[in-house]
Amino acid sequence: MTDDARPRVLSITSITAVSTIDGGDTLAAEVSGPDGGTVFLLIPLGTAGALITHLTDAAERGARERRLHSQGRRPAAED
């Protein structure tokens, strides 16, 4: 990481593999981007749990928004 204040965006198209390293303390996720390049994400196990929670919550919100959109309705501000 650098001290650059600009945000970085990583677009992924697939998750190729996930394994553990550091005696099981870290997940190493191999992901592929739209350009075919490979990136490895090193995620401490505690952080992975929080990531799973946030991803699940966001996916549920997205499904609810898609369902409402398909019915021609708008989602409420924030549940």
PDB file of C-alpha atoms in Angstrom:
ATOM      1  CA  MET A   1       0.000   0.000   0.000  1.00  0.00           C
ATOM      2  CA  THR A   2       1.112   3.544  -0.610  1.00  0.00           C
ATOM      3  CA  ASP A   3       0.255   6.887   0.982  1.00  0.00           C
ATOM      4  CA  ASP A   4      -1.747   7.870  -2.127  1.00  0.00           C
ATOM      5  CA  ALA A   5      -5.163   9.160  -0.941  1.00  0.00           C
ATOM      6  CA  ARG A   6      -6.969   8.062  -4.104  1.00  0.00           C
ATOM      7  CA  PRO A   7      -9.148   4.987  -3.653  1.00  0.00           C
ATOM      8  CA  ARG A   8      -8.225   1.823  -5.508  1.00  0.00           C
ATOM      9  CA  VAL A   9     -10.807  -0.279  -7.290  1.00  0.00           C
ATOM     10  CA  LEU A  10     -10.318  -3.970  -7.944  1.00  0.00           C
ATOM     11  CA  SER A  11     -12.821  -5.551 -10.304  1.00  0.00           C
ATOM     12  CA  ILE A  12     -12.975  -9.330 -10.147  1.00  0.00           C
ATOM     13  CA  THR A  13     -14.738 -11.782 -12.429  1.00  0.00           C
ATOM     14  CA  SER A  14     -14.052 -14.986 -10.525  1.00  0.00           C
ATOM     15  CA  ILE A  15     -12.567 -16.469  -7.399  1.00  0.00           C
ATOM     16  CA  THR A  16     -10.103 -19.117  -8.524  1.00  0.00           C
ATOM     17  CA  ALA A  17      -9.077 -20.549  -5.159  1.00  0.00           C
ATOM     18  CA  VAL A  18      -8.991 -19.836  -1.437  1.00  0.00           C
ATOM     19  CA  SER A  19      -6.487 -21.440   0.897  1.00  0.00           C
ATOM     20  CA  THR A  20      -5.067 -20.829   4.358  1.00  0.00           C
ATOM     21  CA  ILE A  21      -1.561 -19.665   5.148  1.00  0.00           C
ATOM     22  CA  ASP A  22       0.276 -18.586   8.305  1.00  0.00           C
ATOM     23  CA  GLY A  23      -0.789 -21.699  10.182  1.00  0.00           C
ATOM     24  CA  GLY A  24      -4.453 -21.029   9.390  1.00  0.00           C
ATOM     25  CA  ASP A  25      -4.441 -17.397  10.545  1.00  0.00           C
ATOM     26  CA  THR A  26      -4.789 -15.898   7.038  1.00  0.00           C
ATOM     27  CA  LEU A  27      -6.890 -16.653   3.975  1.00  0.00           C
ATOM     28  CA  ALA A  28      -5.182 -16.332   0.586  1.00  0.00           C
ATOM     29  CA  ALA A  29      -7.861 -15.727  -2.054  1.00  0.00           C
ATOM     30  CA  GLU A  30      -6.794 -15.972  -5.691  1.00  0.00           C
ATOM     31  CA  VAL A  31      -9.101 -13.856  -7.862  1.00  0.00           C
ATOM     32  CA  SER A  32      -9.186 -13.107 -11.585  1.00  0.00           C
ATOM     33  CA  GLY A  33      -9.961  -9.755 -13.145  1.00  0.00           C
ATOM     34  CA  PRO A  34     -11.699  -8.876 -16.392  1.00  0.00           C
ATOM     35  CA  ASP A  35      -8.305  -8.545 -18.098  1.00  0.00           C
ATOM     36  CA  GLY A  36      -7.447 -12.134 -17.149  1.00  0.00           C
ATOM     37  CA  GLY A  37      -4.891 -11.033 -14.558  1.00  0.00           C
ATOM     38  CA  THR A  38      -4.579 -12.727 -11.180  1.00  0.00           C
ATOM     39  CA  VAL A  39      -4.544 -10.992  -7.799  1.00  0.00           C
ATOM     40  CA  PHE A  40      -4.032 -12.583  -4.390  1.00  0.00           C
ATOM     41  CA  LEU A  41      -5.941 -11.118  -1.458  1.00  0.00           C
ATOM     42  CA  LEU A  42      -4.426 -11.873   1.942  1.00  0.00           C
ATOM     43  CA  ILE A  43      -7.184 -11.631   4.535  1.00  0.00           C
ATOM     44  CA  PRO A  44      -6.639 -12.194   8.265  1.00  0.00           C
ATOM     45  CA  LEU A  45      -9.147 -14.758   9.537  1.00  0.00           C
ATOM     46  CA  GLY A  46     -10.870 -12.255  11.868  1.00  0.00           C
ATOM     47  CA  THR A  47     -11.296  -9.795   9.031  1.00  0.00           C
ATOM     48  CA  ALA A  48     -12.652 -12.569   6.791  1.00  0.00           C
ATOM     49  CA  GLY A  49     -15.509 -13.128   9.244  1.00  0.00           C
ATOM     50  CA  ALA A  50     -16.469  -9.456   9.127  1.00  0.00           C
ATOM     51  CA  LEU A  51     -16.185  -9.485   5.319  1.00  0.00           C
ATOM     52  CA  ILE A  52     -18.542 -12.471   5.101  1.00  0.00           C
ATOM     53  CA  THR A  53     -21.082 -10.659   7.297  1.00  0.00           C
ATOM     54  CA  HIS A  54     -20.909  -7.469   5.212  1.00  0.00           C
ATOM     55  CA  LEU A  55     -21.101  -9.356   1.901  1.00  0.00           C
ATOM     56  CA  THR A  56     -24.114 -11.353   3.098  1.00  0.00           C
ATOM     57  CA  ASP A  57     -25.935  -8.214   4.269  1.00  0.00           C
ATOM     58  CA  ALA A  58     -25.206  -6.396   0.994  1.00  0.00           C
ATOM     59  CA  ALA A  59     -26.291  -9.401  -1.104  1.00  0.00           C
ATOM     60  CA  GLU A  60     -29.583  -9.603   0.810  1.00  0.00           C
ATOM     61  CA  ARG A  61     -30.190  -5.862   0.276  1.00  0.00           C
ATOM     62  CA  GLY A  62     -29.374  -6.260  -3.420  1.00  0.00           C
ATOM     63  CA  ALA A  63     -31.797  -9.172  -3.792  1.00  0.00           C
ATOM     64  CA  ARG A  64     -34.524  -7.151  -2.063  1.00  0.00           C
ATOM     65  CA  GLU A  65     -33.857  -4.134  -4.320  1.00  0.00           C
ATOM     66  CA  ARG A  66     -33.924  -6.316  -7.469  1.00  0.00           C
ATOM     67  CA  ARG A  67     -37.200  -7.885  -6.351  1.00  0.00           C
ATOM     68  CA  LEU A  68     -38.792  -4.471  -5.733  1.00  0.00           C
ATOM     69  CA  HIS A  69     -37.413  -3.126  -9.014  1.00  0.00           C
ATOM     70  CA  SER A  70     -38.897  -6.061 -10.933  1.00  0.00           C
ATOM     71  CA  GLN A  71     -42.265  -5.195  -9.344  1.00  0.00           C
ATOM     72  CA  GLY A  72     -41.915  -1.564 -10.435  1.00  0.00           C
ATOM     73  CA  ARG A  73     -41.426  -0.363  -6.871  1.00  0.00           C
ATOM     74  CA  ARG A  74     -38.669   1.619  -5.217  1.00  0.00           C
ATOM     75  CA  PRO A  75     -36.846   0.397  -2.117  1.00  0.00           C
ATOM     76  CA  ALA A  76     -37.377   2.272   1.158  1.00  0.00           C
ATOM     77  CA  ALA A  77     -34.579   4.650   2.198  1.00  0.00           C
ATOM     78  CA  GLU A  78     -32.861   2.337   4.771  1.00  0.00           C
ATOM     79  CA  ASP A  79     -34.382  -0.564   6.658  1.00  0.00           C
TER      80      ASP A  79
END
